[in-house]
Coordinates of C-alpha atoms in Angstrom, one line a residue:
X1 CA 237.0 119.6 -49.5
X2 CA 235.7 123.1 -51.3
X3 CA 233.8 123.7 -53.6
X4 CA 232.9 126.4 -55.8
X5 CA 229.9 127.9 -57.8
X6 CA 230.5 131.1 -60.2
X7 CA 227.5 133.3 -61.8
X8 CA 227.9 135.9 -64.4
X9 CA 226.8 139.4 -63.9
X10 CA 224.2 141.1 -66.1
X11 CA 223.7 144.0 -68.4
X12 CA 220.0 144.7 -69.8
X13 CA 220.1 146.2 -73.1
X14 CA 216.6 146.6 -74.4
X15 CA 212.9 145.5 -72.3
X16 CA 213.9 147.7 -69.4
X17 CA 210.3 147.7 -67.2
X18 CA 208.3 146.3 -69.9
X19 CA 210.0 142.9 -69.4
X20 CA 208.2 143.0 -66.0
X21 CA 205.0 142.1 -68.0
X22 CA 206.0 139.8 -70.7
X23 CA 208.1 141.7 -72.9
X24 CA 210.8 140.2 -74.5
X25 CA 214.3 141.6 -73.8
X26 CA 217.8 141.7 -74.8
X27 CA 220.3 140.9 -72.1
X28 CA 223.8 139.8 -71.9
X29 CA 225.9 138.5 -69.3
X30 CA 229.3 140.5 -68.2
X31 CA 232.7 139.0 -67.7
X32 CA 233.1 139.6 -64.5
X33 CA 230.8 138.4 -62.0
X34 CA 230.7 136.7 -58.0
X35 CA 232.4 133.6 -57.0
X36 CA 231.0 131.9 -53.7
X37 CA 233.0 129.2 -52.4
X38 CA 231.9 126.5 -49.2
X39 CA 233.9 124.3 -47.3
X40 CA 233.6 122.3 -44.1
X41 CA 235.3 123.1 -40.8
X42 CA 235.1 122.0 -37.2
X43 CA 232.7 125.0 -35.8
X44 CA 229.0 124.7 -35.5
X45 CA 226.6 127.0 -37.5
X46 CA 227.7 128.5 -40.9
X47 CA 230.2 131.1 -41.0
X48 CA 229.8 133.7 -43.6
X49 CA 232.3 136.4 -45.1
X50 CA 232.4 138.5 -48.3
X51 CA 234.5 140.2 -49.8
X52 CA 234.6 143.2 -52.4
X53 CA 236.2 143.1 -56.1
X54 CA 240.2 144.3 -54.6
X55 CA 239.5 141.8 -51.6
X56 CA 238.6 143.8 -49.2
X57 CA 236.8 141.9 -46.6
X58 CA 233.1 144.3 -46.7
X59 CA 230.8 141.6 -44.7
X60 CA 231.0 138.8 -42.1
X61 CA 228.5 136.9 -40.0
X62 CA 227.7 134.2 -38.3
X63 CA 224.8 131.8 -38.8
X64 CA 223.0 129.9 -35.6
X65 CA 221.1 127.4 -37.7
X66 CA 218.7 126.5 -35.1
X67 CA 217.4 130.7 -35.1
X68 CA 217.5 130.7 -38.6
X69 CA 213.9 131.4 -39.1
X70 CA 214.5 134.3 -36.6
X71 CA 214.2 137.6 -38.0
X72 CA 217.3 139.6 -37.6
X73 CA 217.1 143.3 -36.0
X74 CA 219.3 146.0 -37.2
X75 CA 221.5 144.2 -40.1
X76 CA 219.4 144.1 -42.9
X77 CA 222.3 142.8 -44.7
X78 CA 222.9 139.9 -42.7
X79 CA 218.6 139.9 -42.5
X80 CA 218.6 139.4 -46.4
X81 CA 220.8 137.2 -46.3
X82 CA 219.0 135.0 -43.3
X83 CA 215.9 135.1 -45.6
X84 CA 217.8 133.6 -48.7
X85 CA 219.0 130.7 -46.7
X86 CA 215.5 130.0 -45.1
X87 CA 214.1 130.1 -48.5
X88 CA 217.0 127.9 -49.6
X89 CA 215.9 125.0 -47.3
X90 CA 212.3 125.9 -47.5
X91 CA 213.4 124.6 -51.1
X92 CA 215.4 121.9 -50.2
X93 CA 215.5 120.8 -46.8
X94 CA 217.9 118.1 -47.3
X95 CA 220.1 121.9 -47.5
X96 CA 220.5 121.8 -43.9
X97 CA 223.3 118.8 -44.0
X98 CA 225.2 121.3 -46.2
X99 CA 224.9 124.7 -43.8
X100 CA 226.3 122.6 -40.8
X101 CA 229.8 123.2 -39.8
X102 CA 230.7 125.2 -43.0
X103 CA 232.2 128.1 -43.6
X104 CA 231.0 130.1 -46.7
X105 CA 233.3 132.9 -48.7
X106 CA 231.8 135.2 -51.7
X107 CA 234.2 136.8 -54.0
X108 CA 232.9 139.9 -56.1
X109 CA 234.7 140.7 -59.1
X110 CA 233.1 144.3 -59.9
X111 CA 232.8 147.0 -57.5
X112 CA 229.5 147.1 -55.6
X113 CA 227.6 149.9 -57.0
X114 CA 227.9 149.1 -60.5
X115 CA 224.9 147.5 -60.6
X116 CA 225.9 144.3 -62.3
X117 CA 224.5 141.9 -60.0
X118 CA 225.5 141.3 -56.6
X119 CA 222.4 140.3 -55.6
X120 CA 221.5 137.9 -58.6
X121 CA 224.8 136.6 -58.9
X122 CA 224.8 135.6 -55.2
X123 CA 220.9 133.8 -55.6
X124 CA 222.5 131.5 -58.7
X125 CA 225.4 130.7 -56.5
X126 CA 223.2 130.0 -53.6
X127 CA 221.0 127.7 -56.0
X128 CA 223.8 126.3 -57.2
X129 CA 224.9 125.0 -53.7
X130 CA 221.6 124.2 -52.3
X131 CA 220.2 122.4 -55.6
X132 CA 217.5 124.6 -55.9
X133 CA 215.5 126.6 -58.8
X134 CA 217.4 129.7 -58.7
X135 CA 214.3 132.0 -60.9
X136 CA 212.4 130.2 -57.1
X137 CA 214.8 131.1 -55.1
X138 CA 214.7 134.4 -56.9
X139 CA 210.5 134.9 -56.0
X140 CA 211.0 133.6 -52.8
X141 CA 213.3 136.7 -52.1
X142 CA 213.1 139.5 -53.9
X143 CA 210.7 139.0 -57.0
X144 CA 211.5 140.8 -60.5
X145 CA 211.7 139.8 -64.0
X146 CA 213.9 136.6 -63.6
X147 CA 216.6 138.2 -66.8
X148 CA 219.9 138.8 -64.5
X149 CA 219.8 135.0 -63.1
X150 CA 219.3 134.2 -66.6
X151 CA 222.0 135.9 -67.6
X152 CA 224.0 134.6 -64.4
X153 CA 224.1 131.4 -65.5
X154 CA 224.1 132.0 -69.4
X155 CA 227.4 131.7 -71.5
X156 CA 226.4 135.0 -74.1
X157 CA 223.6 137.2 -74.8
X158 CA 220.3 135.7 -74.6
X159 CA 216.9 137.2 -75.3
X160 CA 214.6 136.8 -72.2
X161 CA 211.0 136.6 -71.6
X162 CA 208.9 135.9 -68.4
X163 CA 205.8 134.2 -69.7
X164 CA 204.5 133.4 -66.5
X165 CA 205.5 132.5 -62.9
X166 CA 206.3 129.2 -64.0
X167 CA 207.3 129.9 -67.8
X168 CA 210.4 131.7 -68.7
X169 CA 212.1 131.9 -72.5
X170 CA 215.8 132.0 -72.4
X171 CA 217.2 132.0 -75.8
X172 CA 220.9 131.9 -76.9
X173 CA 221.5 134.4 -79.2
X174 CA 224.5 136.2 -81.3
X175 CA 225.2 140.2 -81.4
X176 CA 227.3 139.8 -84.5
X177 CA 227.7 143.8 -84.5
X178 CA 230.9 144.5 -86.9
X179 CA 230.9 148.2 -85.0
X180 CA 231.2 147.0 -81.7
X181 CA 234.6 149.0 -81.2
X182 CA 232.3 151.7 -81.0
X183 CA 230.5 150.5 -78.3
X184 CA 231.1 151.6 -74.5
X185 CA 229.2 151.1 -71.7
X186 CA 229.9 154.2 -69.0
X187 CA 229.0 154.7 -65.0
X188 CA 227.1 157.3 -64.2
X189 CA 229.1 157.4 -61.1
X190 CA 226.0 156.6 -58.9
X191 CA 224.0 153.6 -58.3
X192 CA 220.1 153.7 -58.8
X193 CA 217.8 152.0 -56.9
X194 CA 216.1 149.2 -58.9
X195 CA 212.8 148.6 -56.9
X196 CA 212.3 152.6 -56.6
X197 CA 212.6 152.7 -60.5
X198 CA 210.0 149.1 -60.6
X199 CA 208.1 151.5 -58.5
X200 CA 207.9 154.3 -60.4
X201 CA 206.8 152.1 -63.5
X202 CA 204.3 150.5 -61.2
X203 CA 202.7 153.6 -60.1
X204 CA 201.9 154.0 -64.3
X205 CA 198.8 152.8 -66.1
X206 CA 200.0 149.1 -67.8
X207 CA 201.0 150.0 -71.4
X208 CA 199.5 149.1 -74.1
X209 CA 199.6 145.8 -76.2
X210 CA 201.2 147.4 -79.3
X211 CA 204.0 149.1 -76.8
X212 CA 205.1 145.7 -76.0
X213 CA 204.8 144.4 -79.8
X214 CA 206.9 147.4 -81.2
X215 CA 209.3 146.6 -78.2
X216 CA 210.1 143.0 -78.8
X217 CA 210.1 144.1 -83.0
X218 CA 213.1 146.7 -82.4
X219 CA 214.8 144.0 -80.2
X220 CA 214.6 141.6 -83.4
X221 CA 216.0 144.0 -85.6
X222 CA 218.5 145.1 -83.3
X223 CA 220.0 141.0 -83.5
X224 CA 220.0 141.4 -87.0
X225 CA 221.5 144.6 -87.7
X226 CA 225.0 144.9 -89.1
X227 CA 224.8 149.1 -89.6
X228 CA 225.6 151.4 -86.9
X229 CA 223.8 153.7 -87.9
X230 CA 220.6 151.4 -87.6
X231 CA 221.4 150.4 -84.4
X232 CA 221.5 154.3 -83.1
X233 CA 218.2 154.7 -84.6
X234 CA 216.6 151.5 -83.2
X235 CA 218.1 152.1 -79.8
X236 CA 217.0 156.2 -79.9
X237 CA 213.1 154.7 -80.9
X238 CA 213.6 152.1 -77.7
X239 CA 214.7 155.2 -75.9
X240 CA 211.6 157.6 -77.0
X241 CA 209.0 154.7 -76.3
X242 CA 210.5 153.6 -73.0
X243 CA 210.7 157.4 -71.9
X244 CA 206.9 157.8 -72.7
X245 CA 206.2 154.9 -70.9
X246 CA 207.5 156.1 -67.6
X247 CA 207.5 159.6 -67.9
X248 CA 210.9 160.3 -67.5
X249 CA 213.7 162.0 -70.0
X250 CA 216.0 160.2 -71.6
X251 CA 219.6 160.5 -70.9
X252 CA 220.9 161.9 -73.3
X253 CA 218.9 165.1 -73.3
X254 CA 219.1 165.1 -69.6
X255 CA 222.9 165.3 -69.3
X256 CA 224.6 165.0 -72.8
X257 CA 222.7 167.2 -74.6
X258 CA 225.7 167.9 -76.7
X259 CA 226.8 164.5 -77.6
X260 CA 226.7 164.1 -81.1
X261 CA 228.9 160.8 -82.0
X262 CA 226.0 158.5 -81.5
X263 CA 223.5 157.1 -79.2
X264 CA 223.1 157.1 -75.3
X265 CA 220.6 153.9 -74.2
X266 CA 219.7 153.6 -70.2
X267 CA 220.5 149.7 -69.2
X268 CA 217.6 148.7 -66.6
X269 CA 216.4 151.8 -64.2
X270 CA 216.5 154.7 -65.7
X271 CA 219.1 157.4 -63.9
X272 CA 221.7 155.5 -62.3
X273 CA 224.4 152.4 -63.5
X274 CA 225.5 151.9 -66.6
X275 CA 224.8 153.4 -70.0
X276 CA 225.0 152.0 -73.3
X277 CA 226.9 154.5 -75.9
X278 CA 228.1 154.3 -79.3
X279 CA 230.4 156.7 -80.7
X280 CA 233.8 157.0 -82.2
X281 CA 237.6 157.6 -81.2
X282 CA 236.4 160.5 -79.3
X283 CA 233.8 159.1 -77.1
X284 CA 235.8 158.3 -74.5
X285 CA 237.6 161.3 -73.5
X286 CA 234.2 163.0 -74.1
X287 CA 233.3 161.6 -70.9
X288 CA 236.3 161.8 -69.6
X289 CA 236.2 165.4 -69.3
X290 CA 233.0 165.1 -67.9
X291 CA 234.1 163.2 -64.8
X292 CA 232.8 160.0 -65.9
X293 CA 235.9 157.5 -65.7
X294 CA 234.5 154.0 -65.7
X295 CA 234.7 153.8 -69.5
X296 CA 234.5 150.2 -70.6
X297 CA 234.7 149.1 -73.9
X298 CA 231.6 146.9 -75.2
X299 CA 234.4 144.1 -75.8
X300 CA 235.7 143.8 -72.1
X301 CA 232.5 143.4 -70.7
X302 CA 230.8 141.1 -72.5
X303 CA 231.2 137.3 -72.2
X304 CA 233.3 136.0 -74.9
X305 CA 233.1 132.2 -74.5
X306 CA 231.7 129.6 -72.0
X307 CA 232.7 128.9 -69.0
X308 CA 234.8 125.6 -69.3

């Protein structure tokens, strides 16, 4: 028999480093996410394959379970992924019955470097399977804020706080924006580094209480808002703030110095993924001529209903 697990990707739209130390944060989950589906077969060990969002197959491997806790040498794909099973059944290690003659198959359904979530998408689904914590699994492996399995398993925006180790706020909410036909998100055709950007905001002095406080205030008025307008000057005093924080331009004055229709917000590190823009009926082939092709509209990558 197979089975199936499914987690969302993620998008971070306000909180980017702050929500590393407390700060609440607006995040939503995408439409298209990763698929991971198990099933049980006559060979011994786990078989692993994974394949990309046009079904190319990208990754295989194969899994002795016996040298699982066995550091791999020279794979650090197939490493990573030999530390997120061992964490799995350092979790559970009833887990083990399941990783026994089964052969496991991951389906992306956006293309690797966007930066949605390939690696937070795949911790839910491995949760998922192993009946496991997945914000455990998540600090067993790779650490971080905890927002994109949040939004992995959430069914539409949510704001997100880490309290704690152990306490994390995940609250449904609505983005009732009546202007979101103005709203694209756009690749930057290259795909930043997220622990080189933690980094970065590591190597900083901690900001400052009120940072945090004006922070989580502009993400409340940014739920409530119903004026575009507002939201471009909410999102360009996140933009100013954030930029001060880590020392680094924003956008917008870095490479589109001459767009004038609206806003330009970073989503998560700074530099690289996907922007957050609002504009008008010529935004699009703005960036267009630019060479920047993966123009989506805020509508068709956002989740629009629950997962039945």
């Amino acid at each position: 028999m197979e089975r199936s697990f499914h987690s969302n990707g993620k998008l971070l739209l306000t909180g980017e480093y702050l929500v590393l130390d407390g700060a609440e944060a607006l995040a939503i989950p995408t439409q298209k996410g990763q698929e991971l589906r198990v099933k049980a077969t006559g060979n011994h060990g786990l078989q692993w394959s994974s394949y990309d969002h046009e079904g190319a197959l990208w990754f295989t491997a194969d899994f002795d379970l016996a040298r699982l806790s066995e550091p791999i040498a020279n794979d650090p794909i197939k490493e990573q992924l030999r530390q997120l099973l061992n964490s799995c059944l350092d979790l559970n290690p009833q887990f083990a019955l399941e990783l026994k003659s089964t052969e496991a198959t991951t389906h992306l359904e956006f293309p690797r470097e966007w930066g949605l979530g390939s690696s937070s998408t795949l911790i839910n689904n491995l949760a998922q399977w192993a009946e496991v914590d997945p914000f455990a699994l998540l600090d067993a492996a790779f650490g971080g804020s905890g927002y994109d399995i949040a939004c992995a398993y959430s069914s539409g925006p949510i704001r997100y706080q880490k309290r704690s180790s152990e306490e994390r706020l995940v609250t449904p909410i609505s983005l009732d924006w009546p202007f979101t036909d103005r709203l694209y998100f756009v690749y930057l055709n290259q795909k930043m580094n997220s622990k080189l950007g933690i980094a970065r905001y590591r190597s900083k002095s901690k900001p400052q209480a009120k940072i945090f406080e004006t922070v989580n205030g502009l993400g409340e008025q940014l739920v409530l808002t119903r004026s575009k307008d507002e939201f471009d000057s909410l999102m360009l005093q996140h933009e100013e703030l954030i930029a001060q924080v880590i020392d680094q331009p924003r956008i917008q004055s870095e490479l589109f110095p001459d767009y004038q229709a609206g806003i330009i917000k970073s989503l998560g590190a700074w530099g690289g993924d996907f922007v957050l823009v609002s504009g008008d009926d010529t935004t699009a082939s703005y960036f267009s001529s630019r060479g920047y092709k993966t123009i989506i509209p805020f509508k068709e990558m956002v989740i629009k209903k629950p997962r039945s």
